[in-house]
Amino acid sequence: MKRARAPRGAPHRTPHRTSRLLTALVAATLTAGGLSAATGPAAVAQPRATGNHDLQAADWSAAMTRSTTARYTPSSIGGWSYPVGLYLFGQYQVYQRTRDPKLLSFIKSYVDRFVDASGAIGQSFDSLDSMQAGRLLVILHHETGQDRYRVAAKKIVDRLTTYPRTADGGFWHADNSSRAHQLWSDGVYMVNPFLVEYGKEFGDSAYTDDEAARQLAVYGGHLQASNGLLRHAYDESRIASWADKSTGLAPEHWCRAIGWYAMAVVEVLDALPADHPRRAQLLIYLRNLAGGLERFQDPKTGRWFQVVDKGARPDNWTETSCSSMFTYALDRSVRQGYIDPRFEAVARRGYQGVLAKVSLGQDGRTDLTDISVGTGVGEYAYYVGRTRATNDFHGLGAFLIMNEQLASRGTGR
């Protein structure tokens, strides 16, 4: 039976002979332990620890994946989680370009810690966060054809049939008392790109496309404000400590929560048929969001602030993961014709701003700075007081997704 068309994030099949040639080329060009190695058929200049790196020519994606896989093994990188899943999805984007077999092998070894030969996976999937790494299951099925990855991925889809929802059909952020009746902007990325990719891989797009589009519409309808930005969360019950008693909305526009929505709506639009009944509605949310991002971009750095609309406050700071997410979403939206071409200039400023946060340390490995650690819902002081981490997986994954989208214009990849 003919296999479903590869989802975005999954490669077209490469003939085995071509794969062997690519593997041989990678092996021949890798330098033991060094960051000066070529990484694929069209190698580009590598970053150097000089402080004056060529931002357009340096292959920061390849350097970052080599650095991260040197710092961690598939066993030590962490448990089944969305930050690790995000990073490894970004690593897979680099694999698609470079065909470096070690990158895919690392992903497979990580996933195989959790999925046995029969497809059993020891996850209850009682939160949207726990579903994000399911994208890796779809990828590995596509790459290997092993049915166990389909079986494991189907457990997520089956769980959604009983997963709790708001009255208008939005998935709760988690199936527990502390998240009951709540929609968080973060949640749309945790499940909906997985859904549309699952549908394409396994021939179930009629359901998965409709569900993903519905979720983005419900979340956007509750969370998007008149300035185009999204509030971090909404509580249908109005009982959460952060919820406005009249609207149920959280008080702030936290940057990464908005970034999750931005990436999700673009990736779902990429999957939806042109005549899908919710497509026009999702395009309105995306275009309004693009206008808000343009309005609140920091003119000095090109990045975006931790609390997006309050950049004038002296204790606010520009955050790297969301800046990567916004840059990716804007650039891809322009390329796909979803938003006005003028937003390409916004994306390019964002790209330069993010590249200013990556460098090589004395050990020859990449460092990506000013990444907010994992964050719940709160007030302004809570967000700006969050730890500004280096090499947090939220930032590494978002950077790789962004860089693989934008670097091609500067390097000819």
Coordinates of C-alpha atoms in Angstrom, one line a residue:
M1 CA 0.0 0.0 0.0
K2 CA 1.3 3.4 -0.9
R3 CA 2.6 5.4 2.1
A4 CA 1.0 8.7 3.0
R5 CA 2.9 11.8 1.9
A6 CA 5.6 12.9 4.3
P7 CA 4.5 15.5 6.8
R8 CA 6.5 18.7 7.2
G9 CA 9.4 17.6 9.4
A10 CA 9.7 14.2 7.7
P11 CA 12.0 13.8 4.7
H12 CA 11.3 12.4 1.2
R13 CA 12.8 9.0 1.0
T14 CA 16.4 9.0 -0.3
P15 CA 17.4 6.0 -2.4
H16 CA 19.7 3.7 -0.5
R17 CA 22.6 4.3 -2.8
T18 CA 22.3 8.0 -2.4
S19 CA 22.1 7.6 1.4
R20 CA 25.3 5.5 1.4
L21 CA 27.1 8.2 -0.6
L22 CA 25.9 10.9 1.7
T23 CA 27.0 8.9 4.7
A24 CA 30.4 8.4 3.2
L25 CA 30.7 12.0 2.5
V26 CA 29.8 13.0 6.0
A27 CA 32.2 10.4 7.4
A28 CA 35.0 11.6 5.2
T29 CA 34.6 15.3 6.2
L30 CA 34.1 14.9 9.9
T31 CA 37.1 15.9 11.9
A32 CA 37.5 14.0 15.2
G33 CA 36.2 16.1 18.0
G34 CA 36.3 19.3 16.0
L35 CA 33.7 21.9 15.0
S36 CA 35.4 22.6 11.7
A37 CA 33.9 19.6 9.9
A38 CA 31.7 19.8 6.9
T39 CA 28.2 18.6 7.6
G40 CA 26.7 17.6 4.3
P41 CA 26.9 17.8 0.5
A42 CA 27.1 21.6 0.5
A43 CA 29.3 22.4 3.5
V44 CA 29.4 26.0 4.7
A45 CA 31.8 27.9 6.8
Q46 CA 31.9 26.8 10.4
P47 CA 31.6 29.1 13.5
R48 CA 34.9 30.2 15.1
A49 CA 35.4 31.4 18.6
T50 CA 36.5 34.8 17.6
G51 CA 33.5 37.0 18.7
N52 CA 33.3 38.2 15.1
H53 CA 31.7 35.2 13.4
D54 CA 30.1 35.5 10.0
L55 CA 26.5 35.4 10.9
Q56 CA 25.2 34.4 7.5
A57 CA 27.8 31.8 6.5
A58 CA 28.4 30.0 9.8
D59 CA 26.6 26.6 10.1
W60 CA 25.3 27.2 13.6
S61 CA 22.8 24.4 13.4
A62 CA 25.4 21.8 12.7
A63 CA 27.6 23.2 15.4
M64 CA 24.8 23.3 17.9
T65 CA 23.7 19.7 17.3
R66 CA 27.3 18.5 17.6
S67 CA 27.8 20.4 20.8
T68 CA 24.6 19.2 22.4
T69 CA 25.1 15.5 21.4
A70 CA 28.6 15.9 22.9
R71 CA 27.2 17.2 26.2
Y72 CA 24.5 14.5 26.4
T73 CA 23.9 10.9 25.5
P74 CA 20.4 9.6 24.5
S75 CA 20.2 8.3 28.1
S76 CA 21.4 11.4 29.9
I77 CA 19.5 14.0 27.9
G78 CA 16.4 13.7 30.0
G79 CA 13.1 11.9 30.3
W80 CA 10.1 11.9 28.0
S81 CA 9.3 15.6 27.9
Y82 CA 8.4 18.5 25.6
P83 CA 11.6 20.5 25.9
V84 CA 13.7 17.4 24.9
G85 CA 11.1 16.6 22.2
L86 CA 11.4 20.1 20.9
Y87 CA 15.1 20.0 20.8
L88 CA 15.2 16.6 19.0
F89 CA 12.6 17.8 16.5
G90 CA 15.0 20.7 15.7
Q91 CA 17.9 18.2 15.5
Y92 CA 15.8 16.2 13.0
Q93 CA 15.5 19.4 10.8
V94 CA 19.3 19.5 10.7
Y95 CA 19.4 15.8 9.8
Q96 CA 17.1 16.4 6.9
R97 CA 19.6 18.8 5.4
T98 CA 23.0 17.3 6.4
R99 CA 22.0 13.6 6.3
D100 CA 24.4 13.0 9.2
P101 CA 23.3 9.6 10.4
K102 CA 24.4 10.2 14.0
L103 CA 21.7 12.8 14.4
L104 CA 18.9 10.4 13.5
S105 CA 20.5 7.6 15.5
F106 CA 20.6 9.8 18.6
I107 CA 16.9 10.5 18.2
K108 CA 16.0 6.8 17.8
S109 CA 18.1 5.8 20.8
Y110 CA 16.3 8.4 22.9
V111 CA 12.8 7.3 21.8
D112 CA 13.6 3.6 22.2
R113 CA 14.1 4.1 25.9
F114 CA 10.4 4.6 26.1
V115 CA 8.9 2.4 23.3
D116 CA 9.3 -1.3 23.4
A117 CA 9.3 -3.7 20.5
S118 CA 5.5 -4.1 20.6
G119 CA 4.9 -0.3 20.7
A120 CA 4.0 -0.1 24.3
I121 CA 4.9 3.3 25.8
G122 CA 4.7 4.0 29.6
Q123 CA 3.0 7.3 29.3
S124 CA -0.6 8.2 30.4
F125 CA -0.8 11.3 28.2
D126 CA -2.8 13.2 30.8
S127 CA -1.3 16.5 29.8
L128 CA -0.8 18.2 26.4
D129 CA 2.9 18.7 27.3
S130 CA 3.4 15.0 27.4
M131 CA 2.2 14.6 23.8
Q132 CA 4.7 16.9 22.1
A133 CA 7.5 14.3 21.8
G134 CA 5.0 12.2 19.9
R135 CA 6.2 14.0 16.8
L136 CA 9.4 11.9 17.1
L137 CA 7.2 8.7 16.9
V138 CA 5.8 9.8 13.5
I139 CA 9.3 10.7 12.3
L140 CA 10.7 7.4 13.3
H141 CA 7.9 5.4 11.7
H142 CA 8.5 7.4 8.5
E143 CA 12.3 6.8 8.7
T144 CA 12.3 3.1 9.7
G145 CA 8.8 1.7 8.8
Q146 CA 8.7 0.0 12.2
D147 CA 5.1 -0.5 13.3
R148 CA 5.9 -0.1 16.9
Y149 CA 6.2 3.7 16.4
R150 CA 2.7 3.8 14.9
V151 CA 1.3 1.8 17.8
A152 CA 2.9 4.2 20.3
A153 CA 1.7 7.3 18.4
K154 CA -1.8 6.0 18.2
K155 CA -2.0 5.9 22.0
I156 CA -1.9 9.7 21.9
V157 CA -4.7 9.9 19.3
D158 CA -6.8 7.4 21.2
R159 CA -6.2 9.3 24.5
L160 CA -7.7 12.5 22.9
T161 CA -11.0 10.8 22.4
T162 CA -11.5 10.8 26.2
Y163 CA -9.4 13.9 27.0
P164 CA -11.3 16.6 28.9
R165 CA -12.4 19.8 27.0
T166 CA -13.9 23.2 27.6
A167 CA -17.5 23.7 26.7
D168 CA -16.5 24.8 23.2
G169 CA -14.2 21.9 22.6
G170 CA -10.7 23.2 23.7
F171 CA -8.4 20.6 25.2
W172 CA -7.6 21.4 28.8
H173 CA -3.9 22.0 29.4
A174 CA -3.8 19.0 31.7
D175 CA -6.2 16.4 33.1
N176 CA -5.8 17.3 36.7
S177 CA -7.4 19.6 39.3
S178 CA -4.8 22.4 39.0
R179 CA -5.2 22.7 35.2
A180 CA -8.9 21.8 34.9
H181 CA -10.9 24.0 32.5
Q182 CA -7.7 25.9 31.4
L183 CA -6.4 26.7 28.0
W184 CA -2.8 27.7 27.8
S185 CA -1.3 29.2 24.6
D186 CA 1.6 26.7 25.1
G187 CA -0.8 23.8 24.6
V188 CA -1.6 24.2 21.0
Y189 CA 2.0 23.4 19.9
M190 CA 2.2 20.4 22.2
V191 CA -0.5 18.4 20.3
N192 CA -1.6 20.0 17.0
P193 CA 1.5 19.7 14.9
F194 CA 1.7 16.1 16.0
L195 CA -1.9 15.6 14.9
V196 CA -1.5 16.9 11.4
E197 CA 1.8 15.0 10.9
Y198 CA 0.2 11.8 12.3
G199 CA -2.7 12.2 9.9
K200 CA -0.4 12.5 6.9
E201 CA 1.8 9.6 7.8
F202 CA -1.1 7.2 8.6
G203 CA -3.8 8.4 6.2
D204 CA -6.1 9.9 8.8
S205 CA -5.9 13.6 7.8
A206 CA -9.7 14.1 7.7
Y207 CA -9.9 13.8 11.4
T208 CA -6.5 15.2 12.5
D209 CA -6.7 18.3 10.3
D210 CA -10.2 19.1 11.6
E211 CA -9.2 18.6 15.2
A212 CA -6.1 20.6 15.0
A213 CA -7.8 23.5 13.2
R214 CA -10.6 23.5 15.7
Q215 CA -8.2 23.7 18.7
L216 CA -6.3 26.6 17.2
A217 CA -9.6 28.4 16.5
V218 CA -10.9 27.9 20.0
Y219 CA -7.7 28.9 21.6
G220 CA -7.3 31.9 19.4
G221 CA -10.8 33.0 20.0
H222 CA -10.3 33.1 23.8
L223 CA -6.7 34.3 24.0
Q224 CA -6.0 36.8 21.2
A225 CA -6.3 40.4 22.3
S226 CA -7.0 43.5 20.3
N227 CA -3.3 44.2 20.0
G228 CA -2.8 40.9 18.1
L229 CA -0.9 39.2 21.0
L230 CA -2.2 36.3 23.0
R231 CA -2.7 36.1 26.7
H232 CA -0.8 33.3 28.3
A233 CA -3.9 31.4 29.5
Y234 CA -7.7 31.3 29.9
D235 CA -9.7 29.6 32.7
E236 CA -13.2 28.8 31.8
S237 CA -14.1 28.3 35.5
R238 CA -12.6 31.6 36.6
I239 CA -11.2 30.1 39.7
A240 CA -7.4 30.1 39.0
S241 CA -5.5 32.6 41.1
W242 CA -4.3 34.4 38.0
A243 CA -7.7 34.4 36.1
D244 CA -9.7 37.6 35.7
K245 CA -13.0 37.0 37.4
S246 CA -14.9 38.5 34.4
T247 CA -12.9 37.3 31.4
G248 CA -11.1 34.3 32.8
L249 CA -7.9 35.6 31.1
A250 CA -4.3 35.6 32.5
P251 CA -3.0 39.1 33.0
E252 CA 0.1 39.1 30.7
H253 CA 1.4 38.4 27.2
W254 CA 4.2 36.0 28.0
C255 CA 6.5 35.7 25.0
R256 CA 7.1 32.0 24.7
A257 CA 3.4 31.1 25.2
I258 CA 2.7 33.3 22.1
G259 CA 5.6 31.7 20.3
W260 CA 4.1 28.3 20.7
Y261 CA 0.9 29.5 19.2
A262 CA 2.7 31.2 16.3
M263 CA 4.6 28.1 15.3
A264 CA 1.6 25.9 15.7
V265 CA -0.8 27.9 13.5
V266 CA 1.8 28.1 10.7
E267 CA 2.5 24.4 10.8
V268 CA -1.2 23.5 10.9
L269 CA -1.9 25.9 8.0
D270 CA 0.8 24.2 6.0
A271 CA -1.1 20.9 6.4
L272 CA -4.7 22.1 5.8
P273 CA -6.2 21.8 2.4
A274 CA -6.9 25.2 0.7
D275 CA -10.6 24.8 1.0
H276 CA -10.7 23.8 4.7
P277 CA -13.6 25.7 6.4
R278 CA -11.4 27.0 9.2
R279 CA -8.5 28.1 7.1
A280 CA -9.7 31.7 6.7
Q281 CA -10.3 32.1 10.4
L282 CA -6.8 30.8 11.3
L283 CA -5.2 33.2 8.8
I284 CA -7.0 36.1 10.5
Y285 CA -5.5 35.1 13.9
L286 CA -2.0 34.7 12.2
R287 CA -2.2 38.1 10.5
N288 CA -3.3 39.9 13.6
L289 CA -0.5 38.2 15.5
A290 CA 2.0 39.2 12.9
G291 CA 0.9 42.9 13.3
G292 CA 1.3 42.7 17.0
L293 CA 4.8 41.2 16.7
E294 CA 5.8 43.9 14.3
R295 CA 4.5 46.5 16.7
F296 CA 6.3 45.2 19.8
Q297 CA 9.7 44.1 18.3
D298 CA 12.6 45.7 20.2
P299 CA 14.0 48.3 17.7
K300 CA 17.5 48.0 19.3
T301 CA 18.1 44.3 19.2
G302 CA 15.4 42.9 16.9
R303 CA 14.3 40.5 19.6
W304 CA 11.2 40.4 21.7
F305 CA 10.7 40.9 25.4
Q306 CA 9.8 38.3 28.0
V307 CA 6.6 40.2 28.6
V308 CA 6.1 41.3 25.0
D309 CA 4.1 44.5 25.3
K310 CA 6.1 46.0 28.3
G311 CA 9.5 46.4 26.8
A312 CA 9.8 49.9 28.2
R313 CA 10.1 48.7 31.7
P314 CA 13.8 48.6 32.9
D315 CA 13.6 45.1 34.4
N316 CA 12.1 43.4 31.3
W317 CA 14.5 41.6 29.0
T318 CA 14.7 40.1 25.5
E319 CA 14.2 36.4 25.5
T320 CA 15.9 34.1 22.9
S321 CA 13.5 31.1 22.6
C322 CA 10.4 33.2 21.7
S323 CA 12.5 35.5 19.5
S324 CA 13.5 32.3 17.5
M325 CA 9.8 31.2 17.4
F326 CA 8.5 34.5 16.2
T327 CA 11.3 34.8 13.6
Y328 CA 10.5 31.3 12.2
A329 CA 6.8 31.9 12.1
L330 CA 7.0 35.2 10.4
D331 CA 9.6 34.1 7.8
R332 CA 7.7 30.9 7.0
S333 CA 4.4 32.8 6.8
V334 CA 5.8 35.2 4.3
R335 CA 7.3 32.3 2.2
Q336 CA 3.9 30.5 2.2
G337 CA 2.0 33.7 1.3
Y338 CA 0.0 33.8 4.6
I339 CA 1.0 37.3 5.5
D340 CA 2.2 40.5 3.8
P341 CA 5.8 40.4 2.4
R342 CA 6.7 43.4 4.5
F343 CA 7.0 41.1 7.5
E344 CA 10.1 39.5 6.0
A345 CA 12.0 42.6 7.2
V346 CA 10.7 41.9 10.8
A347 CA 11.9 38.3 10.5
R348 CA 15.3 39.3 9.3
R349 CA 15.8 41.7 12.2
G350 CA 14.7 39.0 14.5
Y351 CA 17.1 36.6 13.0
Q352 CA 20.1 38.9 13.4
G353 CA 19.0 39.5 17.0
V354 CA 18.9 35.8 17.9
L355 CA 22.2 35.1 16.2
A356 CA 23.8 37.7 18.5
K357 CA 23.0 35.3 21.4
V358 CA 24.9 32.3 20.1
S359 CA 28.6 31.9 20.4
L360 CA 31.4 29.4 20.8
G361 CA 32.9 28.9 24.3
Q362 CA 36.5 28.1 25.1
D363 CA 35.7 24.4 24.8
G364 CA 34.7 24.9 21.1
R365 CA 31.0 24.2 21.8
T366 CA 28.1 26.5 21.2
D367 CA 26.4 28.5 23.9
L368 CA 22.9 30.1 23.4
T369 CA 22.0 32.6 26.1
D370 CA 19.0 34.4 27.7
I371 CA 16.5 31.5 27.5
S372 CA 13.7 31.5 30.0
V373 CA 13.3 28.3 31.9
G374 CA 10.0 26.5 32.0
T375 CA 7.3 28.9 33.2
G376 CA 3.8 28.7 34.5
V377 CA 1.1 31.4 34.5
G378 CA 1.7 34.5 36.7
E379 CA 2.0 38.2 37.0
Y380 CA 4.6 40.5 35.4
A381 CA 7.1 40.2 38.2
Y382 CA 7.0 36.4 38.0
Y383 CA 7.9 36.4 34.3
V384 CA 10.7 38.9 34.4
G385 CA 12.2 37.1 37.5
R386 CA 12.5 33.8 35.7
T387 CA 16.0 32.4 35.4
R388 CA 17.8 33.4 32.2
A389 CA 19.5 30.1 31.2
T390 CA 22.2 29.1 28.8
N391 CA 21.5 26.1 26.5
D392 CA 18.1 25.4 27.8
F393 CA 16.3 23.0 25.5
H394 CA 13.4 25.4 24.9
G395 CA 15.9 27.8 23.3
L396 CA 18.1 25.2 21.5
G397 CA 15.1 23.5 19.8
A398 CA 13.5 26.8 18.8
F399 CA 16.8 28.1 17.4
L400 CA 17.4 25.0 15.2
I401 CA 13.8 25.2 13.8
M402 CA 14.4 28.9 13.1
N403 CA 17.9 28.5 11.7
E404 CA 16.9 25.7 9.3
Q405 CA 14.1 27.9 8.0
L406 CA 16.1 31.1 7.6
A407 CA 19.8 30.2 7.1
S408 CA 19.2 29.0 3.5
R409 CA 18.8 32.5 2.3
G410 CA 22.2 33.5 3.6
T411 CA 24.2 30.3 2.8
G412 CA 22.6 28.9 -0.3
R413 CA 21.6 25.7 1.4

